[in-house]
CSV table of C-alpha atoms in Angstrom, one decimal:
chain,number,residue,atom,x,y,z
W,1,MET,CA,0.0,0.0,0.0
W,2,GLU,CA,2.9,2.4,0.8
W,3,GLU,CA,4.3,1.6,-2.7
W,4,GLY,CA,0.8,2.5,-4.1
W,5,LEU,CA,1.1,5.9,-2.6
W,6,LYS,CA,4.3,6.5,-4.6
W,7,THR,CA,2.7,5.5,-7.9
W,8,ALA,CA,-0.8,7.0,-7.4
W,9,ASN,CA,-1.9,9.7,-9.8
W,10,PRO,CA,-1.0,13.0,-7.9
W,11,HIS,CA,-4.1,14.6,-9.4
W,12,ASP,CA,-6.6,11.9,-8.3
W,13,PHE,CA,-7.9,12.6,-4.8
W,14,SER,CA,-10.7,10.1,-4.8
W,15,THR,CA,-11.3,7.6,-2.0
W,16,TYR,CA,-12.1,5.0,-4.7
W,17,THR,CA,-9.3,5.3,-7.2
W,18,GLY,CA,-6.7,7.7,-5.8
W,19,TRP,CA,-4.5,8.8,-2.9
W,20,THR,CA,-7.4,9.4,-0.5
W,21,GLY,CA,-8.5,5.7,-0.6
W,22,LEU,CA,-5.0,4.4,0.0
W,23,LEU,CA,-4.6,6.8,3.0
W,24,ARG,CA,-8.0,6.0,4.4
W,25,PHE,CA,-7.1,2.3,4.4
W,26,LEU,CA,-3.7,2.9,6.0
W,27,LEU,CA,-5.1,5.1,8.6
W,28,VAL,CA,-7.6,2.6,9.8
W,29,VAL,CA,-5.1,-0.3,9.8
W,30,PHE,CA,-2.2,1.6,11.3
W,31,LEU,CA,-3.9,3.9,13.8
W,32,SER,CA,-0.7,4.8,15.6
W,33,ASN,CA,1.0,6.2,12.5
W,34,VAL,CA,0.6,9.9,12.8
W,35,SER,CA,2.0,10.6,9.3
W,36,PHE,CA,-1.0,9.3,7.4
W,37,PRO,CA,-3.5,11.9,8.7
W,38,ALA,CA,-1.1,14.6,7.7
W,39,VAL,CA,-0.7,13.3,4.2
W,40,LEU,CA,-4.5,13.0,3.9
W,41,LEU,CA,-5.0,16.5,5.0
W,42,GLN,CA,-2.3,17.8,2.6
W,43,LEU,CA,-4.5,16.8,-0.3
W,44,GLN,CA,-7.1,19.4,0.7
W,45,ARG,CA,-5.0,22.1,-0.9
W,46,SER,CA,-5.8,20.7,-4.4
W,47,VAL,CA,-9.4,19.8,-3.4
W,48,LEU,CA,-10.2,23.3,-2.3
W,49,THR,CA,-8.7,25.0,-5.3
W,50,PRO,CA,-11.6,26.6,-7.4
W,51,ASP,CA,-10.5,24.6,-10.4
W,52,ALA,CA,-13.1,23.9,-13.1
W,53,GLU,CA,-11.3,20.6,-13.8
W,54,MET,CA,-11.8,19.4,-10.3
W,55,PRO,CA,-15.1,17.4,-10.2
W,56,ASP,CA,-17.5,17.4,-7.2
W,57,GLU,CA,-18.9,13.9,-7.8
W,58,LEU,CA,-18.3,10.9,-5.5
W,59,LEU,CA,-16.1,8.6,-7.5
W,60,TYR,CA,-13.3,11.0,-8.5
W,61,GLY,CA,-14.1,14.3,-6.9
W,62,ARG,CA,-14.7,16.4,-3.8
W,63,ALA,CA,-17.6,14.4,-2.5
W,64,GLY,CA,-15.4,11.3,-2.4
W,65,TYR,CA,-12.8,13.2,-0.5
W,66,LEU,CA,-15.4,14.4,2.0
W,67,TYR,CA,-16.5,10.8,2.4
W,68,ALA,CA,-12.9,9.8,3.2
W,69,LEU,CA,-12.6,12.5,5.9
W,70,LEU,CA,-15.9,11.5,7.5
W,71,TYR,CA,-15.0,7.8,7.4
W,72,VAL,CA,-11.7,8.5,9.1
W,73,ASN,CA,-13.4,10.4,11.9
W,74,LYS,CA,-15.8,7.6,12.3
W,75,GLU,CA,-13.3,4.8,12.4
W,76,VAL,CA,-10.2,6.4,13.9
W,77,GLY,CA,-11.6,9.1,16.2
W,78,ALA,CA,-13.9,12.2,16.0
W,79,ASP,CA,-11.0,14.6,16.2
W,80,THR,CA,-8.7,13.0,13.6
W,81,VAL,CA,-10.0,15.5,11.0
W,82,ASP,CA,-10.9,18.8,12.5
W,83,ASN,CA,-14.2,20.5,11.9
W,84,ASP,CA,-12.6,23.4,10.1
W,85,THR,CA,-11.2,21.1,7.4
W,86,ILE,CA,-14.5,19.4,6.8
W,87,THR,CA,-16.3,22.8,6.6
W,88,LYS,CA,-13.8,24.0,4.0
W,89,VAL,CA,-14.5,20.9,1.8
W,90,VAL,CA,-18.2,21.3,2.2
W,91,THR,CA,-18.0,25.0,1.3
W,92,ALA,CA,-16.0,24.2,-1.8
W,93,ILE,CA,-18.6,21.7,-2.9
W,94,VAL,CA,-21.5,24.1,-2.2
W,95,GLU,CA,-19.9,27.0,-4.0
W,96,SER,CA,-19.1,24.9,-7.0
W,97,GLY,CA,-22.7,23.8,-7.2
W,98,LYS,CA,-24.0,27.4,-6.8
W,99,ASN,CA,-21.7,28.6,-9.6
W,100,MET,CA,-22.8,25.8,-12.0
W,101,SER,CA,-26.5,26.5,-11.2
W,102,ALA,CA,-26.0,30.2,-11.9
W,103,GLU,CA,-24.3,29.5,-15.2
W,104,GLU,CA,-27.2,27.2,-16.2
W,105,LYS,CA,-29.7,29.8,-14.9
W,106,LYS,CA,-31.3,27.2,-12.6
W,107,THR,CA,-30.7,28.9,-9.3
W,108,ASP,CA,-34.4,29.1,-8.4
W,109,ARG,CA,-35.1,25.4,-9.4
W,110,CYS,CA,-31.9,23.7,-8.5
W,111,PRO,CA,-29.6,25.8,-6.3
W,112,LEU,CA,-26.8,23.2,-6.3
W,113,LEU,CA,-26.0,21.8,-9.8
W,114,TYR,CA,-23.0,19.7,-10.8
W,115,GLU,CA,-21.6,18.1,-13.9
W,116,TRP,CA,-19.0,15.5,-14.8
W,117,HIS,CA,-17.5,15.3,-18.3
W,118,LYS,CA,-19.9,17.9,-19.5
W,119,LYS,CA,-23.0,16.0,-18.3
W,120,GLN,CA,-25.2,16.7,-15.4
W,121,TYR,CA,-25.5,13.1,-14.0
W,122,ILE,CA,-28.1,12.1,-11.5
W,123,GLY,CA,-26.8,8.8,-10.0
W,124,ALA,CA,-24.8,8.1,-6.9
W,125,ALA,CA,-21.4,7.5,-8.5
W,126,HIS,CA,-21.0,10.5,-10.7
W,127,GLY,CA,-24.0,12.6,-10.1
W,128,LEU,CA,-26.3,14.8,-8.0
W,129,ALA,CA,-27.7,12.0,-5.8
W,130,GLY,CA,-24.2,11.0,-4.5
W,131,ILE,CA,-23.2,14.6,-3.8
W,132,TYR,CA,-26.4,15.6,-2.0
W,133,TYR,CA,-26.2,12.3,0.0
W,134,MET,CA,-22.8,13.3,1.3
W,135,LEU,CA,-23.8,16.8,2.1
W,136,MET,CA,-26.7,15.5,4.3
W,137,GLN,CA,-24.3,13.3,6.4
W,138,PRO,CA,-24.4,14.5,10.0
W,139,GLY,CA,-20.6,14.5,10.1
W,140,ALA,CA,-20.5,17.0,7.3
W,141,MET,CA,-22.1,19.6,9.7
W,142,VAL,CA,-23.9,21.5,6.9
W,143,PRO,CA,-25.9,24.2,8.6
W,144,PRO,CA,-29.7,23.6,8.7
W,145,ILE,CA,-30.4,26.8,6.8
W,146,MET,CA,-28.1,25.6,4.0
W,147,LEU,CA,-29.7,22.2,4.0
W,148,ALA,CA,-33.2,23.8,3.8
W,149,GLU,CA,-32.5,26.5,1.2
W,150,LEU,CA,-29.9,24.8,-1.1
W,151,VAL,CA,-29.9,21.0,-0.6
W,152,ARG,CA,-33.6,20.3,-0.2
W,153,PRO,CA,-34.8,22.2,-3.3
W,154,SER,CA,-32.0,20.6,-5.3
W,155,ILE,CA,-33.2,17.1,-4.2
W,156,ASP,CA,-36.8,18.0,-5.1
W,157,TYR,CA,-35.5,19.1,-8.6
W,158,VAL,CA,-34.1,15.6,-9.0
W,159,ARG,CA,-37.3,14.0,-7.8
W,160,HIS,CA,-39.2,15.7,-10.5
W,161,ARG,CA,-37.0,14.1,-13.2
W,162,ARG,CA,-38.4,10.7,-12.3
W,163,PHE,CA,-39.8,8.5,-15.1
W,164,ARG,CA,-43.4,7.3,-14.9
W,165,SER,CA,-41.9,3.8,-14.1
W,166,GLY,CA,-40.3,5.2,-10.9
W,167,ASN,CA,-36.8,5.0,-12.3
W,168,PHE,CA,-34.5,7.9,-12.8
W,169,PRO,CA,-32.5,8.9,-15.9
W,170,SER,CA,-28.7,8.7,-15.9
W,171,SER,CA,-28.4,12.5,-16.5
W,172,LEU,CA,-30.7,15.5,-16.7
W,173,SER,CA,-30.5,15.4,-20.5
W,174,ASN,CA,-31.1,11.7,-20.9
W,175,GLU,CA,-34.6,10.5,-21.6
W,176,SER,CA,-33.8,6.8,-21.8
W,177,ASP,CA,-35.4,4.7,-19.0
W,178,ARG,CA,-32.8,1.9,-19.2
W,179,LEU,CA,-30.3,1.8,-16.4
W,180,VAL,CA,-31.1,0.4,-13.0
W,181,HIS,CA,-27.8,0.5,-11.2
W,182,TRP,CA,-26.4,2.1,-8.0
W,183,CYS,CA,-24.2,4.3,-10.3
W,184,HIS,CA,-27.1,5.3,-12.6
W,185,GLY,CA,-30.8,5.0,-11.7
W,186,ALA,CA,-33.1,4.3,-8.8
W,187,PRO,CA,-30.7,2.1,-6.8
W,188,GLY,CA,-28.5,5.1,-6.2
W,189,VAL,CA,-31.2,7.7,-5.9
W,190,ILE,CA,-32.9,5.7,-3.2
W,191,HIS,CA,-30.1,6.4,-0.8
W,192,MET,CA,-30.4,10.1,-1.3
W,193,LEU,CA,-34.2,9.8,-0.7
W,194,VAL,CA,-33.7,7.8,2.5
W,195,MET,CA,-31.2,10.3,3.9
W,196,ALA,CA,-33.6,13.2,2.9
W,197,TYR,CA,-36.3,11.5,4.9
W,198,LYS,CA,-34.1,11.2,7.9
W,199,VAL,CA,-33.0,14.9,7.7
W,200,PHE,CA,-36.2,16.6,6.7
W,201,LYS,CA,-38.8,14.2,8.2
W,202,GLU,CA,-41.1,14.5,5.1
W,203,GLU,CA,-43.0,11.4,4.2
W,204,LYS,CA,-42.7,12.1,0.4
W,205,TYR,CA,-39.1,11.1,0.5
W,206,LEU,CA,-39.8,7.8,2.2
W,207,LYS,CA,-42.7,7.1,-0.2
W,208,GLU,CA,-40.5,7.7,-3.2
W,209,ALA,CA,-37.7,5.6,-1.8
W,210,ALA,CA,-40.3,2.8,-1.5
W,211,ASP,CA,-41.2,3.4,-5.2
W,212,CYS,CA,-37.6,3.1,-6.1
W,213,ALA,CA,-37.5,-0.2,-4.3
W,214,GLU,CA,-40.3,-1.5,-6.4
W,215,VAL,CA,-38.4,-0.6,-9.6
W,216,ILE,CA,-35.3,-2.4,-8.2
W,217,TRP,CA,-37.4,-5.5,-7.3
W,218,GLN,CA,-38.9,-5.6,-10.9
W,219,ARG,CA,-35.7,-4.8,-12.8
W,220,GLY,CA,-32.7,-5.0,-10.6
W,221,LEU,CA,-31.4,-8.5,-11.3
W,222,LEU,CA,-28.7,-7.5,-13.8
W,223,ARG,CA,-26.9,-9.5,-16.4
W,224,LYS,CA,-24.3,-6.8,-16.4
W,225,GLY,CA,-22.8,-8.4,-13.3
W,226,TYR,CA,-22.9,-9.2,-9.6
W,227,GLY,CA,-20.9,-6.2,-8.3
W,228,ILE,CA,-22.0,-3.2,-6.2
W,229,CYS,CA,-21.5,-0.4,-8.7
W,230,HIS,CA,-23.5,-1.7,-11.6
W,231,GLY,CA,-24.6,-5.1,-10.5
W,232,THR,CA,-27.1,-7.1,-8.5
W,233,ALA,CA,-25.3,-6.8,-5.2
W,234,GLY,CA,-25.3,-3.0,-5.3
W,235,ASN,CA,-29.0,-3.1,-6.0
W,236,GLY,CA,-29.6,-5.4,-3.1
W,237,TYR,CA,-28.1,-2.9,-0.7
W,238,ALA,CA,-31.1,-0.6,-1.5
W,239,PHE,CA,-33.4,-3.2,0.2
W,240,LEU,CA,-31.1,-3.5,3.2
W,241,THR,CA,-31.1,0.3,3.6
W,242,LEU,CA,-34.9,0.4,3.6
W,243,TYR,CA,-35.1,-2.6,5.9
W,244,LYS,CA,-33.0,-0.9,8.5
W,245,LEU,CA,-35.1,2.2,8.3
W,246,THR,CA,-38.6,0.7,8.2
W,247,GLN,CA,-38.1,-2.8,9.7
W,248,GLU,CA,-40.5,-4.1,7.0
W,249,LYS,CA,-39.7,-7.8,6.4
W,250,LYS,CA,-40.4,-7.6,2.7
W,251,TYR,CA,-37.2,-5.6,2.1
W,252,LEU,CA,-35.1,-8.2,4.0
W,253,TYR,CA,-36.8,-10.9,2.0
W,254,ARG,CA,-35.9,-9.1,-1.3
W,255,ALA,CA,-32.3,-8.5,-0.2
W,256,CYS,CA,-32.1,-12.3,0.5
W,257,LYS,CA,-33.5,-13.2,-2.9
W,258,PHE,CA,-30.9,-10.9,-4.6
W,259,ALA,CA,-28.2,-12.6,-2.5
W,260,GLU,CA,-29.5,-16.0,-3.7
W,261,TRP,CA,-29.0,-14.8,-7.3
W,262,CYS,CA,-25.4,-13.8,-6.4
W,263,LEU,CA,-24.7,-17.2,-4.9
W,264,ASP,CA,-25.2,-18.7,-8.3
W,265,TYR,CA,-22.2,-16.6,-9.4
W,266,GLY,CA,-21.3,-17.3,-13.1
W,267,THR,CA,-24.5,-19.1,-14.1
W,268,HIS,CA,-26.6,-16.2,-15.5
W,269,GLY,CA,-24.5,-15.3,-18.5
W,270,CYS,CA,-23.3,-12.1,-16.9
W,271,ARG,CA,-20.3,-10.4,-18.5
W,272,ILE,CA,-16.9,-10.5,-16.8
W,273,PRO,CA,-16.1,-7.1,-15.3
W,274,ASP,CA,-12.9,-5.3,-16.3
W,275,ARG,CA,-11.7,-5.7,-12.7
W,276,PRO,CA,-13.2,-9.1,-11.7
W,277,TYR,CA,-11.9,-9.1,-8.1
W,278,SER,CA,-12.4,-5.5,-7.2
W,279,LEU,CA,-14.7,-4.0,-4.6
W,280,PHE,CA,-16.9,-2.0,-6.8
W,281,GLU,CA,-17.0,-4.0,-10.0
W,282,GLY,CA,-16.0,-7.5,-8.9
W,283,MET,CA,-16.2,-10.4,-6.6
W,284,ALA,CA,-15.0,-8.5,-3.5
W,285,GLY,CA,-18.1,-6.3,-3.5
W,286,THR,CA,-20.4,-9.3,-4.1
W,287,ILE,CA,-18.9,-11.2,-1.2
W,288,HIS,CA,-19.2,-8.1,1.0
W,289,TYR,CA,-22.9,-8.0,0.2
W,290,LEU,CA,-23.4,-11.7,0.9
W,291,SER,CA,-21.7,-11.3,4.3
W,292,GLU,CA,-24.3,-8.7,5.2
W,293,MET,CA,-27.0,-11.4,5.3
W,294,ALA,CA,-25.5,-12.6,8.6
W,295,ASN,CA,-26.3,-9.3,10.3
W,296,PRO,CA,-28.6,-7.2,8.1
W,297,GLU,CA,-29.2,-4.7,10.9
W,298,ALA,CA,-25.5,-3.6,10.6
W,299,ALA,CA,-25.4,-3.7,6.8
W,300,SER,CA,-23.6,-0.8,5.1
W,301,PHE,CA,-22.8,-0.1,1.5
W,302,PRO,CA,-19.0,-0.1,1.5
W,303,ALA,CA,-17.3,3.2,0.7
W,304,PHE,CA,-20.6,5.0,0.6
W,305,GLU,CA,-22.8,4.6,3.7
W,306,LEU,CA,-21.4,5.9,7.0
Protein backbone atom coordinates (compact mmCIF):
# COMPACT_ATOMS: atom_id res chain seq x y z
CA MET A 1 0.00 0.00 0.00
CA GLU A 2 2.85 2.39 0.76
CA GLU A 3 4.27 1.62 -2.69
CA GLY A 4 0.84 2.45 -4.07
CA LEU A 5 1.14 5.95 -2.62
CA LYS A 6 4.32 6.46 -4.62
CA THR A 7 2.72 5.51 -7.92
CA ALA A 8 -0.78 6.96 -7.43
CA ASN A 9 -1.90 9.72 -9.78
CA PRO A 10 -1.01 12.96 -7.94
CA HIS A 11 -4.14 14.62 -9.36
CA ASP A 12 -6.55 11.86 -8.28
CA PHE A 13 -7.91 12.64 -4.81
CA SER A 14 -10.74 10.10 -4.84
CA THR A 15 -11.29 7.63 -2.03
CA TYR A 16 -12.11 5.05 -4.71
CA THR A 17 -9.26 5.31 -7.23
CA GLY A 18 -6.67 7.69 -5.81
CA TRP A 19 -4.54 8.84 -2.90
CA THR A 20 -7.39 9.36 -0.47
CA GLY A 21 -8.52 5.75 -0.61
CA LEU A 22 -5.02 4.42 0.02
CA LEU A 23 -4.55 6.76 2.96
CA ARG A 24 -7.99 5.96 4.36
CA PHE A 25 -7.08 2.27 4.42
CA LEU A 26 -3.67 2.86 5.96
CA LEU A 27 -5.11 5.15 8.62
CA VAL A 28 -7.58 2.56 9.83
CA VAL A 29 -5.09 -0.33 9.77
CA PHE A 30 -2.18 1.58 11.32
CA LEU A 31 -3.94 3.88 13.78
CA SER A 32 -0.74 4.77 15.59
CA ASN A 33 1.03 6.18 12.54
CA VAL A 34 0.61 9.93 12.79
CA SER A 35 2.00 10.61 9.31
CA PHE A 36 -1.01 9.30 7.39
CA PRO A 37 -3.51 11.91 8.66
CA ALA A 38 -1.06 14.64 7.72
CA VAL A 39 -0.71 13.35 4.16
CA LEU A 40 -4.49 12.96 3.86
CA LEU A 41 -5.02 16.55 4.97
CA GLN A 42 -2.33 17.85 2.62
CA LEU A 43 -4.54 16.80 -0.29
CA GLN A 44 -7.13 19.41 0.68
CA ARG A 45 -5.05 22.15 -0.93
CA SER A 46 -5.82 20.73 -4.35
CA VAL A 47 -9.37 19.76 -3.41
CA LEU A 48 -10.16 23.30 -2.25
CA THR A 49 -8.71 24.97 -5.34
CA PRO A 50 -11.56 26.58 -7.36
CA ASP A 51 -10.50 24.61 -10.43
CA ALA A 52 -13.08 23.91 -13.12
CA GLU A 53 -11.27 20.62 -13.82
CA MET A 54 -11.81 19.37 -10.26
CA PRO A 55 -15.12 17.45 -10.21
CA ASP A 56 -17.46 17.36 -7.24
CA GLU A 57 -18.88 13.88 -7.77
CA LEU A 58 -18.31 10.92 -5.49
CA LEU A 59 -16.06 8.62 -7.48
CA TYR A 60 -13.31 11.03 -8.52
CA GLY A 61 -14.13 14.34 -6.87
CA ARG A 62 -14.67 16.43 -3.77
CA ALA A 63 -17.64 14.43 -2.46
CA GLY A 64 -15.44 11.32 -2.40
CA TYR A 65 -12.77 13.21 -0.49
CA LEU A 66 -15.44 14.38 1.97
CA TYR A 67 -16.53 10.77 2.44
CA ALA A 68 -12.94 9.78 3.25
CA LEU A 69 -12.65 12.50 5.91
CA LEU A 70 -15.94 11.47 7.51
CA TYR A 71 -14.98 7.80 7.40
CA VAL A 72 -11.66 8.45 9.11
CA ASN A 73 -13.38 10.40 11.88
CA LYS A 74 -15.83 7.55 12.35
CA GLU A 75 -13.26 4.76 12.41
CA VAL A 76 -10.19 6.41 13.93
CA GLY A 77 -11.61 9.13 16.17
CA ALA A 78 -13.87 12.16 15.97
CA ASP A 79 -10.98 14.62 16.23
CA THR A 80 -8.71 13.04 13.62
CA VAL A 81 -9.98 15.49 11.00
CA ASP A 82 -10.89 18.84 12.52
CA ASN A 83 -14.24 20.53 11.90
CA ASP A 84 -12.63 23.43 10.06
CA THR A 85 -11.19 21.12 7.41
CA ILE A 86 -14.53 19.41 6.84
CA THR A 87 -16.31 22.77 6.62
CA LYS A 88 -13.84 24.00 4.00
CA VAL A 89 -14.45 20.94 1.82
CA VAL A 90 -18.22 21.29 2.20
CA THR A 91 -17.98 24.99 1.30
CA ALA A 92 -15.98 24.16 -1.82
CA ILE A 93 -18.64 21.65 -2.92
CA VAL A 94 -21.49 24.07 -2.22
CA GLU A 95 -19.85 27.04 -3.96
CA SER A 96 -19.09 24.91 -7.01
CA GLY A 97 -22.73 23.81 -7.17
CA LYS A 98 -24.02 27.36 -6.80
CA ASN A 99 -21.73 28.58 -9.57
CA MET A 100 -22.83 25.84 -11.98
CA SER A 101 -26.48 26.51 -11.16
CA ALA A 102 -26.01 30.22 -11.88
CA GLU A 103 -24.27 29.46 -15.19
CA GLU A 104 -27.19 27.24 -16.22
CA LYS A 105 -29.75 29.79 -14.94
CA LYS A 106 -31.30 27.22 -12.61
CA THR A 107 -30.69 28.92 -9.27
CA ASP A 108 -34.40 29.06 -8.40
CA ARG A 109 -35.09 25.45 -9.38
CA CYS A 110 -31.85 23.66 -8.50
CA PRO A 111 -29.57 25.81 -6.31
CA LEU A 112 -26.79 23.19 -6.34
CA LEU A 113 -25.98 21.81 -9.79
CA TYR A 114 -23.00 19.72 -10.83
CA GLU A 115 -21.58 18.11 -13.95
CA TRP A 116 -18.96 15.53 -14.79
CA HIS A 117 -17.46 15.25 -18.28
CA LYS A 118 -19.90 17.91 -19.51
CA LYS A 119 -22.97 15.96 -18.35
CA GLN A 120 -25.22 16.66 -15.38
CA TYR A 121 -25.47 13.13 -14.03
CA ILE A 122 -28.08 12.12 -11.48
CA GLY A 123 -26.83 8.83 -10.04
CA ALA A 124 -24.82 8.09 -6.92
CA ALA A 125 -21.39 7.52 -8.46
CA HIS A 126 -20.99 10.53 -10.73
CA GLY A 127 -24.04 12.65 -10.10
CA LEU A 128 -26.27 14.78 -7.98
CA ALA A 129 -27.65 12.00 -5.78
CA GLY A 130 -24.23 11.04 -4.46
CA ILE A 131 -23.19 14.64 -3.79
CA TYR A 132 -26.43 15.57 -2.01
CA TYR A 133 -26.20 12.34 -0.01
CA MET A 134 -22.78 13.28 1.33
CA LEU A 135 -23.84 16.85 2.11
CA MET A 136 -26.66 15.45 4.27
CA GLN A 137 -24.33 13.31 6.38
CA PRO A 138 -24.40 14.47 10.02
CA GLY A 139 -20.61 14.52 10.14
CA ALA A 140 -20.51 17.03 7.27
CA MET A 141 -22.07 19.58 9.65
CA VAL A 142 -23.89 21.45 6.89
CA PRO A 143 -25.90 24.24 8.59
CA PRO A 144 -29.67 23.59 8.74
CA ILE A 145 -30.43 26.75 6.77
CA MET A 146 -28.11 25.59 3.97
CA LEU A 147 -29.74 22.17 3.95
CA ALA A 148 -33.18 23.77 3.77
CA GLU A 149 -32.45 26.47 1.20
CA LEU A 150 -29.90 24.76 -1.06
CA VAL A 151 -29.89 20.98 -0.64
CA ARG A 152 -33.60 20.26 -0.21
CA PRO A 153 -34.83 22.19 -3.30
CA SER A 154 -32.05 20.57 -5.33
CA ILE A 155 -33.21 17.14 -4.19
CA ASP A 156 -36.76 18.05 -5.14
CA TYR A 157 -35.54 19.09 -8.59
CA VAL A 158 -34.05 15.62 -9.05
CA ARG A 159 -37.26 14.00 -7.77
CA HIS A 160 -39.24 15.70 -10.49
CA ARG A 161 -37.02 14.15 -13.16
CA ARG A 162 -38.36 10.71 -12.30
CA PHE A 163 -39.79 8.54 -15.08
CA ARG A 164 -43.36 7.25 -14.86
CA SER A 165 -41.87 3.84 -14.13
CA GLY A 166 -40.34 5.22 -10.93
CA ASN A 167 -36.80 4.96 -12.27
CA PHE A 168 -34.47 7.92 -12.85
CA PRO A 169 -32.46 8.94 -15.92
CA SER A 170 -28.69 8.70 -15.90
CA SER A 171 -28.41 12.46 -16.52
CA LEU A 172 -30.70 15.47 -16.71
CA SER A 173 -30.51 15.42 -20.51
CA ASN A 174 -31.09 11.68 -20.94
CA GLU A 175 -34.64 10.49 -21.58
CA SER A 176 -33.84 6.77 -21.75
CA ASP A 177 -35.40 4.66 -18.99
CA ARG A 178 -32.81 1.92 -19.21
CA LEU A 179 -30.25 1.80 -16.38
CA VAL A 180 -31.13 0.38 -12.96
CA HIS A 181 -27.75 0.53 -11.21
CA TRP A 182 -26.35 2.07 -8.05
CA CYS A 183 -24.20 4.28 -10.28
CA HIS A 184 -27.08 5.30 -12.58
CA GLY A 185 -30.76 5.01 -11.73
CA ALA A 186 -33.11 4.29 -8.84
CA PRO A 187 -30.70 2.08 -6.81
CA GLY A 188 -28.45 5.09 -6.18
CA VAL A 189 -31.16 7.73 -5.86
CA ILE A 190 -32.92 5.66 -3.19
CA HIS A 191 -30.07 6.35 -0.75
CA MET A 192 -30.44 10.10 -1.31
CA LEU A 193 -34.19 9.85 -0.66
CA VAL A 194 -33.73 7.82 2.52
CA MET A 195 -31.23 10.35 3.85
CA ALA A 196 -33.57 13.21 2.88
CA TYR A 197 -36.34 11.52 4.88
CA LYS A 198 -34.05 11.24 7.91
CA VAL A 199 -32.96 14.88 7.67
CA PHE A 200 -36.19 16.65 6.65
CA LYS A 201 -38.78 14.25 8.18
CA GLU A 202 -41.07 14.50 5.15
CA GLU A 203 -43.05 11.39 4.16
CA LYS A 204 -42.75 12.12 0.43
CA TYR A 205 -39.11 11.11 0.51
CA LEU A 206 -39.84 7.78 2.19
CA LYS A 207 -42.70 7.09 -0.22
CA GLU A 208 -40.52 7.73 -3.25
CA ALA A 209 -37.74 5.61 -1.77
CA ALA A 210 -40.28 2.79 -1.53
CA ASP A 211 -41.23 3.43 -5.16
CA CYS A 212 -37.56 3.08 -6.12
CA ALA A 213 -37.47 -0.23 -4.27
CA GLU A 214 -40.31 -1.51 -6.43
CA VAL A 215 -38.37 -0.61 -9.57
CA ILE A 216 -35.34 -2.44 -8.24
CA TRP A 217 -37.41 -5.51 -7.34
CA GLN A 218 -38.86 -5.64 -10.85
CA ARG A 219 -35.73 -4.76 -12.84
CA GLY A 220 -32.73 -5.04 -10.55
CA LEU A 221 -31.39 -8.52 -11.30
CA LEU A 222 -28.71 -7.54 -13.78
CA ARG A 223 -26.89 -9.54 -16.40
CA LYS A 224 -24.31 -6.79 -16.40
CA GLY A 225 -22.77 -8.39 -13.35
CA TYR A 226 -22.90 -9.17 -9.64
CA GLY A 227 -20.94 -6.19 -8.32
CA ILE A 228 -22.03 -3.24 -6.24
CA CYS A 229 -21.47 -0.38 -8.70
CA HIS A 230 -23.54 -1.66 -11.63
CA GLY A 231 -24.57 -5.11 -10.52
CA THR A 232 -27.11 -7.08 -8.54
CA ALA A 233 -25.31 -6.83 -5.19
CA GLY A 234 -25.33 -3.04 -5.31
CA ASN A 235 -29.04 -3.09 -6.03
CA GLY A 236 -29.60 -5.43 -3.11
CA TYR A 237 -28.12 -2.86 -0.74
CA ALA A 238 -31.13 -0.63 -1.47
CA PHE A 239 -33.38 -3.21 0.18
CA LEU A 240 -31.10 -3.49 3.20
CA THR A 241 -31.12 0.29 3.62
CA LEU A 242 -34.91 0.40 3.58
CA TYR A 243 -35.15 -2.60 5.89
CA LYS A 244 -32.96 -0.90 8.48
CA LEU A 245 -35.12 2.22 8.28
CA THR A 246 -38.60 0.66 8.22
CA GLN A 247 -38.10 -2.84 9.67
CA GLU A 248 -40.45 -4.12 6.98
CA LYS A 249 -39.65 -7.78 6.42
CA LYS A 250 -40.39 -7.63 2.69
CA TYR A 251 -37.23 -5.62 2.15
CA LEU A 252 -35.13 -8.18 4.00
CA TYR A 253 -36.76 -10.93 1.96
CA ARG A 254 -35.93 -9.11 -1.27
CA ALA A 255 -32.35 -8.54 -0.16
CA CYS A 256 -32.06 -12.27 0.52
CA LYS A 257 -33.46 -13.16 -2.91
CA PHE A 258 -30.90 -10.91 -4.57
CA ALA A 259 -28.25 -12.64 -2.46
CA GLU A 260 -29.49 -16.01 -3.73
CA TRP A 261 -29.00 -14.78 -7.28
CA CYS A 262 -25.45 -13.75 -6.42
CA LEU A 263 -24.75 -17.16 -4.87
CA ASP A 264 -25.24 -18.66 -8.33
CA TYR A 265 -22.23 -16.62 -9.44
CA GLY A 266 -21.31 -17.27 -13.06
CA THR A 267 -24.48 -19.12 -14.11
CA HIS A 268 -26.55 -16.23 -15.49
CA GLY A 269 -24.52 -15.31 -18.54
CA CYS A 270 -23.29 -12.08 -16.94
CA ARG A 271 -20.30 -10.39 -18.50
CA ILE A 272 -16.93 -10.55 -16.79
CA PRO A 273 -16.07 -7.12 -15.32
CA ASP A 274 -12.88 -5.29 -16.26
CA ARG A 275 -11.66 -5.73 -12.67
CA PRO A 276 -13.19 -9.08 -11.69
CA TYR A 277 -11.94 -9.12 -8.09
CA SER A 278 -12.40 -5.45 -7.19
CA LEU A 279 -14.71 -3.99 -4.56
CA PHE A 280 -16.95 -1.98 -6.84
CA GLU A 281 -16.98 -4.03 -10.03
CA GLY A 282 -16.02 -7.50 -8.95
CA MET A 283 -16.20 -10.39 -6.56
CA ALA A 284 -15.03 -8.50 -3.46
CA GLY A 285 -18.13 -6.32 -3.48
CA THR A 286 -20.39 -9.31 -4.08
CA ILE A 287 -18.85 -11.20 -1.16
CA HIS A 288 -19.21 -8.09 1.01
CA TYR A 289 -22.93 -7.99 0.18
CA LEU A 290 -23.40 -11.71 0.87
CA SER A 291 -21.71 -11.31 4.25
CA GLU A 292 -24.32 -8.70 5.22
CA MET A 293 -26.98 -11.42 5.33
CA ALA A 294 -25.49 -12.65 8.62
CA ASN A 295 -26.31 -9.33 10.32
CA PRO A 296 -28.56 -7.17 8.11
CA GLU A 297 -29.17 -4.65 10.89
CA ALA A 298 -25.54 -3.58 10.59
CA ALA A 299 -25.37 -3.67 6.79
CA SER A 300 -23.62 -0.75 5.12
CA PHE A 301 -22.85 -0.11 1.46
CA PRO A 302 -19.03 -0.09 1.46
CA ALA A 303 -17.25 3.19 0.74
CA PHE A 304 -20.61 4.99 0.61
CA GLU A 305 -22.81 4.63 3.67
CA LEU A 306 -21.41 5.89 6.97
